[in-house]
Amino acid sequence: MKSAASAASVVPMSTPEAPAGQPATPEPDSRREAIIELSHTGVTFETRKGNDLVALDDFNLTIYREEIVSLVGPSGCGKSTVLRILAGLQKPTTGDFWIGGGKTRQGFSEVAIVFQRPTLLPWRNVLDNVLYPARVLKGRADKDDRDRARALLALVGLEEMADRMPHELSGGMQQRASIARSLILDPKILLMDEPFGALDALTREDLQLDLLEIHERTRKTILLVTHSISEAVLLSDRVAVMSARPGRLQDLITVDIPKPRGPDSTARPDFHTYSQRIRDDIFGPRTKRDRAQ
Amino acid sequence: MTPALRKIILPVATFLAFLGVWQFLSYAMEIPIYLLPSPVDIFHGGTRLGMTMLTNTGETLKTILIGFACACLVGIPLGVLVSVNRTVSEMIYPLIVFLNAIPIIAIAPILVVIFGTDMTTRLIIVTLTCFFPIMVATASGILDTPSEMLDLARVAGASTMTEILTVRLPHAVTFIFSGLRIGVTVAVVGAVVAEFVNANKGLGFLVTSSTAQFAIPTATACVVMLAIVSVLLYEAVNWIHRGFFGWSIKSNVGD
Ligand SMILES: Nc1ncnc2c1ncn2[C@@H]1O[C@H](COP(=O)(O)OP(=O)(O)OP(=O)(O)O)[C@@H](O)[C@H]1O
Ligand SMILES: [Mg+2]
């Protein structure tokens, strides 16, 4: 109170002026509520030889509720590291981060993760795998949890597979199960590290559309790491492009393709404009000669 | 002939042929019974004992099973402890390796002096001989857990204990069972050593006492019985593995 009053007395003009006229901040910032904030976050690994490896340097990113943000960049630029920080698997060596305003975490009910590989536990059937986060957090899964797990399996098209063992499922089905598992405790945030990377093109397309549909229904905040530029454009509200070592935020692109999106969205001219911009960010603009041939 | 049938018939036929050749040679060359009894002699040596053979087998089996159970109760938790906690590992692992390096046969008589001539001493000897492979197998299984599974458990909010119970131990099951398979056969050896130095019953005792009376066929029959017990126990461990932890066995071709 005191500081606000004194600030107002020193610069009386600035405070009432700001919200009225200029849209100084980008459009989403002013309307929405931040749910993830990374501020000047850096991670340095000590290698065996004793020299330091800067995996992430001065990384700043704010993500808003219900948004889908993609993280793209060359291999080894620190995308997974960002996700591991947010998942609580990696401590930042410099800077700071906030999730939902705080730092306490309650397992998958707060932040859930989908890895590149399905990572199902081979000794549990599909249903029990989906229930695993609930078991860890509450000690046991009750009837409600089971019903929810079955509903989620139906959502990803696996209702008939509930009692199978993971090895009886195809790779795509396993990844679907792991997506269902990530949603079991209704997390606020979904972290996905190249979730479709190991899949064939057809399954991949299928799961991308599934993800859009799941997002429509559940309105989760999703942070997605991907190597596919078209996947990033198709799925995201914003695309964060990272530069190679040391990993930094290079560009932040708002994708204004109307929703709901689907296979048709990829045919739009602006889809290609966005894709080209990301490509240019990563590889540098191509020379005229390259383009002519 | 089906492949399954082949698997049984071929080794049995070979074994029978081996016995036949042995029988024929001891008959043809007139090998004295105290040097090498023929299969028929051994069979008679065993049947002469009658019920004694069975009750003593029971005694030995009891020693093996209780000692083996103790080894599991010690070996598995110790394996977990050693692989999960670095300090504990540094504190006790070298001592355990040292303990294992001591030849049990050499300290068995000393243990008899310390603990007396009853079941306790025999169980200690059996446990000491077979807990080490079980512990080492458990530890390598725990350490083998894929880091992605551990990441999953951690993001799900698992405590160290939950992580061990829900991820590490189940993953280690395959490893633990290979430790148990080795352990159970070593336990048979441990039980025999224990009965050599300290017993008035059991197959190990029968072997020493009949040898002392030059009843070589009887002693050999007891040895055969021990081999049968060992094979059956090995198969029992396999059976438990298959029956209760089937998921941990990679696609078994041909079964
Ligand atoms: N535990 C670790 N110890 C040492 N260096 C590490 C460790 N984890 C990651 N790194 C290094 O940090 C850098 C960033 O790694 P990260 O896994 O975040 O890259 P990435 O962007 O996800 O790459 P990719 O697209 O290939 O998955 C890499 O150079 C990697 O070698
Ligand atoms: Mg990665």
XYZ file of C-alpha atoms and ligand atoms in Angstrom:
580
model
C 0.000 0.000 0.000
C 2.595 2.442 1.083
C 4.851 1.910 -1.908
C 1.940 2.061 -4.317
C 0.805 5.355 -2.848
C 4.280 6.860 -2.987
C 4.787 5.650 -6.533
C 1.513 7.217 -7.529
C 2.512 10.513 -5.969
C 5.879 10.594 -7.736
C 4.555 9.750 -11.204
C 0.894 10.626 -11.093
C 0.309 10.448 -14.806
C 1.581 6.992 -15.685
C -0.665 4.752 -13.627
C -4.122 5.687 -14.926
C -2.835 5.998 -18.474
C -1.482 2.502 -19.061
C -4.577 0.265 -19.229
C -6.634 2.755 -21.230
C -4.931 3.253 -24.559
C -1.945 1.363 -25.823
C -1.798 -2.423 -26.255
C 1.861 -2.423 -25.264
C 1.871 -6.049 -24.256
C 1.046 -8.804 -26.783
C -2.595 -9.699 -27.006
C -2.755 -12.952 -24.981
C -0.862 -11.510 -22.014
C -3.456 -8.905 -21.192
C -6.427 -11.232 -21.280
C -5.220 -14.477 -19.859
C -3.809 -15.822 -16.665
C -0.215 -17.057 -16.653
C 0.147 -20.662 -15.479
C 3.815 -21.337 -16.237
C 6.611 -18.850 -15.985
C 10.258 -19.466 -16.679
C 12.385 -16.469 -15.893
C 16.086 -16.295 -16.759
C 16.193 -20.045 -16.298
C 19.512 -21.719 -17.019
C 20.856 -25.244 -16.652
C 24.526 -26.111 -16.687
C 25.711 -29.705 -16.615
C 29.118 -30.648 -15.337
C 30.696 -33.102 -17.701
C 33.096 -35.827 -16.658
C 36.097 -33.913 -17.872
C 35.190 -31.022 -15.598
C 34.177 -28.465 -18.200
C 30.636 -27.124 -18.057
C 27.969 -27.751 -20.644
C 25.372 -24.996 -20.864
C 22.203 -26.800 -21.859
C 19.865 -23.866 -21.263
C 20.766 -20.214 -20.975
C 18.651 -17.279 -19.795
C 15.416 -18.865 -20.958
C 12.244 -16.794 -20.573
C 8.784 -18.050 -21.395
C 5.318 -17.400 -20.050
C 2.523 -19.809 -20.831
C -1.122 -19.008 -20.273
C -4.014 -21.164 -19.169
C -5.602 -23.386 -21.837
C -2.861 -22.625 -24.314
C -0.999 -25.120 -26.470
C 2.624 -24.051 -26.838
C 5.138 -25.960 -28.941
C 8.856 -25.994 -28.351
C 10.898 -26.556 -31.502
C 14.604 -26.312 -32.198
C 17.636 -28.269 -33.279
C 18.544 -31.471 -31.489
C 20.307 -30.911 -28.192
C 19.116 -27.317 -27.768
C 17.532 -28.019 -24.389
C 13.871 -28.679 -25.161
C 13.685 -31.760 -22.984
C 15.572 -29.897 -20.304
C 12.820 -27.254 -20.161
C 10.219 -29.982 -19.751
C 12.254 -31.765 -17.105
C 12.523 -28.544 -15.111
C 8.765 -28.069 -15.204
C 8.192 -31.732 -14.307
C 10.452 -31.383 -11.278
C 13.043 -33.801 -12.658
C 15.767 -31.200 -13.089
C 16.726 -28.266 -10.895
C 17.611 -25.078 -12.757
C 21.115 -23.917 -11.901
C 20.232 -20.263 -12.471
C 17.021 -18.284 -12.687
C 13.662 -19.443 -11.507
C 10.301 -20.838 -12.534
C 6.710 -20.891 -11.332
C 3.887 -23.277 -12.010
C 0.375 -22.166 -11.193
C 1.900 -19.434 -9.049
C 3.747 -21.821 -6.732
C 6.270 -24.598 -6.675
C 4.530 -27.336 -4.749
C 3.518 -30.282 -6.827
C 0.943 -32.983 -6.237
C 1.973 -35.585 -8.760
C -0.066 -35.979 -11.906
C -2.929 -33.918 -10.491
C -0.847 -30.805 -11.073
C 1.629 -31.520 -13.850
C 1.437 -34.656 -15.977
C 3.976 -35.804 -18.506
C 3.949 -37.886 -21.685
C 7.368 -39.179 -22.679
C 8.651 -39.881 -26.142
C 8.328 -43.569 -25.420
C 5.099 -44.873 -23.852
C 6.863 -46.053 -20.658
C 4.052 -48.343 -19.579
C 4.850 -50.678 -16.707
C 4.998 -54.165 -18.273
C 3.720 -55.891 -15.135
C 0.407 -54.008 -15.054
C -2.423 -54.244 -17.529
C -3.468 -51.192 -19.542
C -6.153 -50.102 -17.078
C -3.788 -50.380 -14.107
C -1.157 -48.454 -16.025
C -3.625 -45.631 -16.571
C -4.440 -45.794 -12.858
C -0.784 -45.743 -11.774
C -0.576 -41.993 -10.972
C -3.722 -42.292 -8.847
C -2.249 -45.263 -6.981
C 0.957 -43.396 -6.264
C -0.798 -40.303 -5.005
C -3.644 -41.849 -3.021
C -2.240 -45.284 -2.210
C -5.120 -47.017 -3.976
C -7.524 -46.441 -6.831
C -11.234 -46.305 -5.995
C -14.288 -46.906 -8.160
C -14.360 -43.313 -9.416
C -10.767 -43.609 -10.574
C -11.566 -46.823 -12.426
C -14.564 -45.263 -14.124
C -12.487 -42.275 -15.125
C -9.711 -44.513 -16.429
C -12.207 -46.421 -18.574
C -13.665 -43.168 -19.880
C -10.176 -41.933 -20.783
C -9.368 -45.193 -22.543
C -12.564 -44.703 -24.524
C -11.458 -41.154 -25.297
C -8.243 -42.445 -26.879
C -10.047 -45.368 -28.523
C -8.712 -48.164 -26.324
C -11.773 -49.197 -24.314
C -11.475 -52.806 -25.468
C -7.815 -53.008 -24.493
C -8.278 -52.211 -20.793
C -7.430 -55.713 -19.588
C -4.591 -56.414 -22.000
C -0.936 -56.309 -21.043
C 1.144 -53.503 -22.601
C 3.202 -55.824 -24.824
C 0.001 -56.909 -26.556
C -0.521 -53.355 -27.839
C 1.018 -51.694 -30.866
C 3.359 -48.733 -30.368
C 0.637 -46.249 -31.268
C -1.832 -47.885 -28.886
C 0.742 -47.814 -26.093
C 1.309 -44.125 -26.660
C -2.459 -43.551 -26.556
C -2.559 -45.397 -23.240
C 0.199 -43.177 -21.898
C -1.798 -40.110 -22.964
C -4.804 -41.516 -21.120
C -2.568 -42.068 -18.083
C -1.425 -38.460 -18.176
C -5.043 -37.277 -17.926
C -6.176 -39.580 -15.098
C -5.846 -37.034 -12.294
C -7.145 -34.146 -14.386
C -3.862 -32.222 -14.388
C -3.734 -28.507 -14.976
C -0.707 -28.836 -17.201
C 0.291 -31.467 -19.718
C 3.952 -31.753 -20.695
C 4.657 -33.777 -23.822
C 8.168 -34.619 -24.994
C 7.967 -35.611 -28.663
C 4.937 -37.755 -27.880
C 4.431 -38.823 -31.489
C 8.092 -38.907 -32.478
C 8.482 -42.667 -32.507
C 5.323 -43.343 -34.499
C 4.668 -43.892 -38.172
C 3.202 -41.027 -40.207
C -0.370 -42.326 -40.281
C -0.632 -43.032 -36.572
C 1.025 -39.740 -35.920
C -1.574 -37.784 -37.878
C -4.293 -39.681 -36.114
C -2.936 -38.896 -32.658
C -2.399 -35.221 -33.530
C -6.096 -34.882 -34.343
C -6.909 -36.830 -31.167
C -4.861 -34.369 -29.178
C -6.694 -31.399 -30.707
C -9.971 -33.052 -29.808
C -8.828 -33.800 -26.246
C -7.774 -30.193 -25.888
C -11.144 -28.978 -27.159
C -12.854 -31.074 -24.499
C -10.542 -30.715 -21.527
C -8.956 -27.284 -22.106
C -5.637 -28.343 -20.612
C -2.568 -26.182 -20.842
C -0.184 -28.127 -23.039
C 3.536 -27.680 -23.567
C 4.643 -29.855 -26.440
C 8.155 -30.584 -27.636
C 8.307 -31.613 -31.261
C 10.704 -32.031 -34.149
C 7.975 -31.584 -36.709
C 7.351 -28.025 -37.867
C 3.969 -28.841 -39.379
C 2.921 -30.542 -36.163
C 3.886 -27.433 -34.227
C 1.891 -25.147 -36.530
C -1.130 -27.436 -36.639
C -1.433 -27.919 -32.896
C -0.151 -24.744 -31.278
C -1.443 -21.376 -30.229
C 2.157 -20.277 -30.026
C 5.424 -21.792 -31.184
C 8.616 -21.151 -29.236
C 11.679 -21.579 -31.425
C 14.930 -22.327 -29.604
C 18.452 -21.770 -30.841
C 21.212 -24.352 -30.640
C 23.749 -24.374 -27.830
C 23.483 -22.611 -25.558
C 19.730 -23.153 -25.677
C 17.845 -19.881 -25.774
C 14.475 -18.637 -26.871
C 14.994 -17.330 -30.381
C 11.520 -16.551 -31.606
C 7.965 -16.740 -30.297
C 5.319 -17.044 -32.992
C 1.579 -16.687 -32.417
C -0.293 -19.001 -34.784
C -3.589 -17.394 -35.804
C -5.133 -20.258 -37.687
C -8.832 -20.496 -36.791
C -10.193 -23.293 -34.620
C -11.294 -26.011 -34.604
C -8.371 -27.134 -36.679
C -8.219 -30.282 -38.698
C -6.540 -31.822 -41.731
C -7.906 -28.936 -43.836
C -5.954 -26.380 -41.819
C -2.708 -27.584 -43.379
C -3.913 -26.533 -46.837
C -4.282 -22.869 -45.843
C -1.720 -20.454 -47.283
C -0.898 -18.974 -43.870
C -0.049 -22.497 -42.638
C 2.870 -22.439 -45.039
C 3.830 -18.918 -44.100
C 4.089 -19.981 -40.448
C 6.007 -23.133 -41.340
C 8.442 -21.162 -43.475
C 9.039 -18.644 -40.715
C 9.911 -21.389 -38.229
C 12.143 -23.060 -40.794
C 13.940 -19.768 -41.409
C 14.369 -19.287 -37.654
C 16.017 -22.651 -37.301
C 18.101 -22.908 -40.433
C 18.524 -19.223 -41.305
C 16.829 -17.749 -44.400
C 17.710 -19.667 -47.520
C 19.634 -17.887 -50.188
C 17.966 -16.908 -53.467
C 19.924 -19.557 -55.338
C 18.624 -22.318 -53.057
C 15.082 -21.224 -53.563
C 15.299 -20.983 -57.351
C 16.311 -24.616 -57.726
C 7.233 -86.524 -32.971
C 6.197 -83.104 -31.676
C 8.960 -80.701 -30.608
C 7.701 -80.867 -27.003
C 7.957 -84.645 -27.020
C 11.444 -84.521 -28.546
C 12.559 -82.304 -25.708
C 11.705 -85.036 -23.216
C 12.442 -88.202 -25.165
C 15.897 -87.324 -26.524
C 17.625 -86.573 -23.201
C 15.887 -89.476 -21.462
C 16.979 -91.868 -24.196
C 20.559 -90.591 -23.991
C 20.527 -90.995 -20.220
C 19.180 -94.537 -20.395
C 21.812 -95.446 -22.980
C 24.486 -94.011 -20.669
C 23.193 -96.126 -17.767
C 23.138 -99.187 -20.000
C 26.757 -98.715 -21.096
C 27.824 -98.121 -17.494
C 26.011 -101.256 -16.333
C 27.508 -103.292 -19.135
C 31.052 -102.063 -18.514
C 30.986 -102.698 -14.761
C 29.676 -106.197 -15.492
C 32.097 -106.938 -18.331
C 35.189 -105.476 -16.620
C 34.231 -106.749 -13.174
C 34.805 -103.401 -11.491
C 34.691 -103.931 -7.707
C 31.592 -102.467 -6.084
C 33.584 -100.359 -3.576
C 35.384 -98.604 -6.427
C 32.460 -97.868 -8.690
C 29.041 -99.389 -8.068
C 26.934 -100.110 -11.123
C 23.510 -98.440 -11.566
C 21.782 -101.583 -10.364
C 24.026 -101.691 -7.267
C 23.192 -98.076 -6.541
C 19.505 -98.769 -6.925
C 19.757 -101.651 -4.448
C 21.823 -99.496 -2.118
C 18.997 -96.980 -2.088
C 16.137 -99.440 -1.699
C 17.956 -101.200 1.134
C 17.561 -98.005 3.138
C 13.798 -97.974 2.495
C 11.943 -95.411 4.554
C 15.183 -94.163 6.089
C 16.046 -92.707 2.708
C 12.789 -90.779 2.552
C 12.825 -89.442 6.113
C 16.417 -88.278 5.702
C 15.592 -86.662 2.371
C 12.777 -84.877 4.213
C 15.234 -83.660 6.853
C 17.637 -82.311 4.269
C 14.817 -80.712 2.303
C 13.641 -78.973 5.462
C 17.140 -77.567 6.062
C 17.430 -76.440 2.447
C 14.035 -74.764 2.293
C 14.199 -72.926 5.614
C 17.783 -71.844 4.960
C 16.861 -70.720 1.449
C 13.865 -68.781 2.778
C 16.154 -67.045 5.302
C 18.569 -66.222 2.484
C 15.710 -64.622 0.532
C 14.568 -62.655 3.558
C 18.109 -61.383 4.067
C 19.340 -61.228 0.468
C 16.508 -59.391 -1.272
C 16.145 -56.477 1.208
C 19.923 -56.224 1.448
C 20.169 -56.097 -2.342
C 17.614 -53.294 -2.417
C 19.329 -51.392 0.366
C 22.757 -51.690 -1.202
C 21.574 -50.451 -4.593
C 19.305 -47.634 -3.471
C 21.317 -46.015 -0.707
C 24.840 -45.000 -1.574
C 26.050 -44.648 2.016
C 24.707 -48.038 3.045
C 26.280 -49.508 -0.057
C 29.688 -48.053 0.751
C 29.392 -49.143 4.363
C 28.382 -52.776 3.970
C 29.046 -53.941 0.421
C 32.792 -54.535 0.898
C 32.077 -56.409 4.121
C 29.553 -58.634 2.396
C 31.937 -59.363 -0.443
C 34.547 -60.264 2.163
C 32.081 -62.481 4.019
C 31.270 -64.226 0.753
C 34.948 -64.704 0.007
C 35.353 -66.885 3.109
C 34.996 -70.542 2.088
C 31.943 -71.751 3.966
C 33.345 -75.277 4.138
C 36.290 -73.902 6.085
C 34.259 -72.030 8.656
C 31.485 -74.598 9.008
C 33.264 -76.501 11.821
C 33.941 -73.200 13.596
C 30.252 -72.283 13.349
C 29.403 -75.628 14.954
C 31.625 -74.768 17.887
C 30.047 -71.332 18.238
C 26.369 -72.126 17.675
C 26.180 -75.735 18.829
C 25.110 -78.869 17.036
C 21.509 -78.159 16.240
C 19.326 -76.921 13.389
C 20.326 -73.265 13.931
C 23.894 -73.927 12.849
C 22.772 -75.789 9.750
C 20.435 -72.975 8.799
C 23.193 -70.397 9.287
C 25.481 -72.381 7.013
C 22.827 -72.749 4.297
C 21.872 -69.061 4.507
C 25.497 -67.961 4.308
C 26.151 -70.082 1.227
C 23.189 -68.909 -0.810
C 22.241 -65.351 0.151
C 25.022 -63.746 -1.878
C 23.830 -64.621 -5.404
C 20.324 -63.571 -4.390
C 21.547 -60.245 -3.038
C 23.739 -59.462 -6.041
C 20.981 -60.370 -8.507
C 18.488 -58.164 -6.650
C 20.920 -55.267 -6.608
C 21.636 -55.482 -10.329
C 17.917 -55.697 -11.096
C 17.186 -52.624 -8.984
C 19.995 -50.699 -10.687
C 18.839 -51.831 -14.125
C 15.476 -50.011 -13.821
C 15.064 -47.790 -16.906
C 15.432 -44.119 -16.049
C 12.186 -43.318 -17.855
C 10.250 -45.478 -15.426
C 11.936 -43.740 -12.523
C 11.084 -40.362 -14.082
C 7.474 -41.459 -14.368
C 7.365 -42.462 -10.712
C 8.955 -39.198 -9.646
C 6.639 -36.980 -11.667
C 3.724 -38.992 -10.274
C 4.973 -37.939 -6.837
C 6.293 -41.282 -5.593
C 8.361 -41.446 -2.404
C 11.527 -43.539 -2.437
C 9.615 -46.398 -0.826
C 6.749 -46.198 -3.345
C 9.257 -46.013 -6.166
C 10.959 -49.188 -4.932
C 7.710 -51.063 -4.457
C 5.932 -50.005 -7.644
C 8.778 -49.717 -10.148
C 12.178 -50.965 -9.032
C 11.245 -54.291 -7.414
C 8.808 -55.384 -10.143
C 11.419 -54.546 -12.748
C 14.003 -56.553 -10.776
C 11.849 -59.706 -10.676
C 13.572 -61.320 -13.679
C 16.964 -60.667 -12.108
C 15.864 -61.834 -8.673
C 14.653 -65.122 -10.095
C 17.929 -65.830 -11.820
C 19.535 -65.199 -8.410
C 17.029 -67.575 -6.810
C 17.775 -70.295 -9.361
C 21.471 -70.128 -8.527
C 20.709 -69.699 -4.835
C 18.544 -72.783 -4.528
C 21.146 -75.080 -6.083
C 23.855 -73.579 -3.881
C 21.551 -74.086 -0.889
C 21.636 -77.844 -1.572
C 25.434 -77.761 -1.374
C 25.224 -75.688 1.821
C 22.857 -78.184 3.423
C 25.156 -81.107 2.602
C 28.174 -79.261 4.034
C 26.144 -78.491 7.157
C 25.198 -82.146 7.541
C 28.767 -83.305 6.958
C 30.016 -81.314 9.927
C 27.029 -81.391 12.199
C 24.166 -83.822 11.994
C 22.857 -87.211 12.912
C 20.298 -87.243 10.131
C 19.874 -86.002 6.607
C 21.341 -87.114 3.272
C 24.702 -85.479 3.964
C 24.965 -87.457 7.199
C 23.973 -90.672 5.393
C 26.729 -90.108 2.827
C 29.441 -89.725 5.486
C 28.182 -92.541 7.709
C 27.738 -95.062 4.895
C 31.112 -94.182 3.383
C 32.676 -94.787 6.797
C 31.171 -98.292 6.659
C 32.289 -98.805 3.036
C 28.647 -98.957 1.957
C 29.508 -97.181 -1.268
C 26.289 -98.046 -3.197
C 24.213 -96.573 -0.357
C 26.322 -93.425 -0.251
C 26.039 -93.073 -4.031
C 22.278 -93.572 -3.876
C 22.122 -90.648 -1.422
C 24.158 -88.529 -3.806
C 21.756 -89.373 -6.624
C 18.883 -88.406 -4.363
C 20.568 -85.061 -3.668
C 20.902 -84.430 -7.385
C 17.217 -85.187 -7.887
C 16.279 -82.825 -5.040
C 18.457 -80.118 -6.573
C 16.854 -80.455 -10.017
C 13.349 -80.495 -8.562
C 14.003 -77.356 -6.506
C 15.421 -75.586 -9.557
C 12.320 -76.517 -11.513
C 10.104 -75.386 -8.645
C 11.683 -71.927 -8.713
C 11.154 -71.851 -12.477
C 7.566 -72.903 -12.017
C 6.895 -70.134 -9.489
C 8.514 -67.615 -11.824
C 6.380 -68.719 -14.738
C 3.192 -69.113 -12.752
C 3.163 -65.900 -10.785
C 5.398 -63.545 -12.743
C 4.669 -64.641 -16.293
C 4.865 -61.071 -17.621
C 8.553 -60.916 -16.752
C 9.433 -63.764 -19.108
C 10.179 -62.508 -22.586
C 8.235 -64.237 -25.353
C 9.046 -67.896 -24.792
C 9.521 -69.329 -28.251
C 8.250 -72.824 -28.864
C 6.280 -73.228 -25.634
N 22.061 -35.513 -17.544
C 22.823 -34.804 -18.408
N 24.145 -34.681 -18.207
C 24.922 -33.967 -19.060
N 24.467 -33.332 -20.137
C 23.150 -33.420 -20.403
C 22.260 -34.152 -19.559
N 21.019 -34.062 -20.073
C 21.122 -33.317 -21.184
N 22.402 -32.912 -21.384
C 22.871 -32.051 -22.467
O 22.063 -30.910 -22.487
C 21.790 -30.519 -23.815
C 20.305 -30.366 -23.998
O 19.701 -31.605 -23.847
P 18.161 -31.849 -24.142
O 17.893 -33.280 -23.875
O 17.369 -30.861 -23.382
O 18.073 -31.545 -25.706
P 16.806 -31.625 -26.666
O 16.563 -30.280 -27.193
O 15.675 -32.301 -25.974
O 17.357 -32.553 -27.828
P 16.556 -33.614 -28.708
O 15.719 -32.812 -29.649
O 17.613 -34.371 -29.421
O 15.744 -34.462 -27.783
C 22.403 -31.560 -24.712
O 23.576 -31.020 -25.278
C 22.730 -32.708 -23.811
O 23.929 -33.297 -24.207
Mg 14.711 -34.222 -26.122
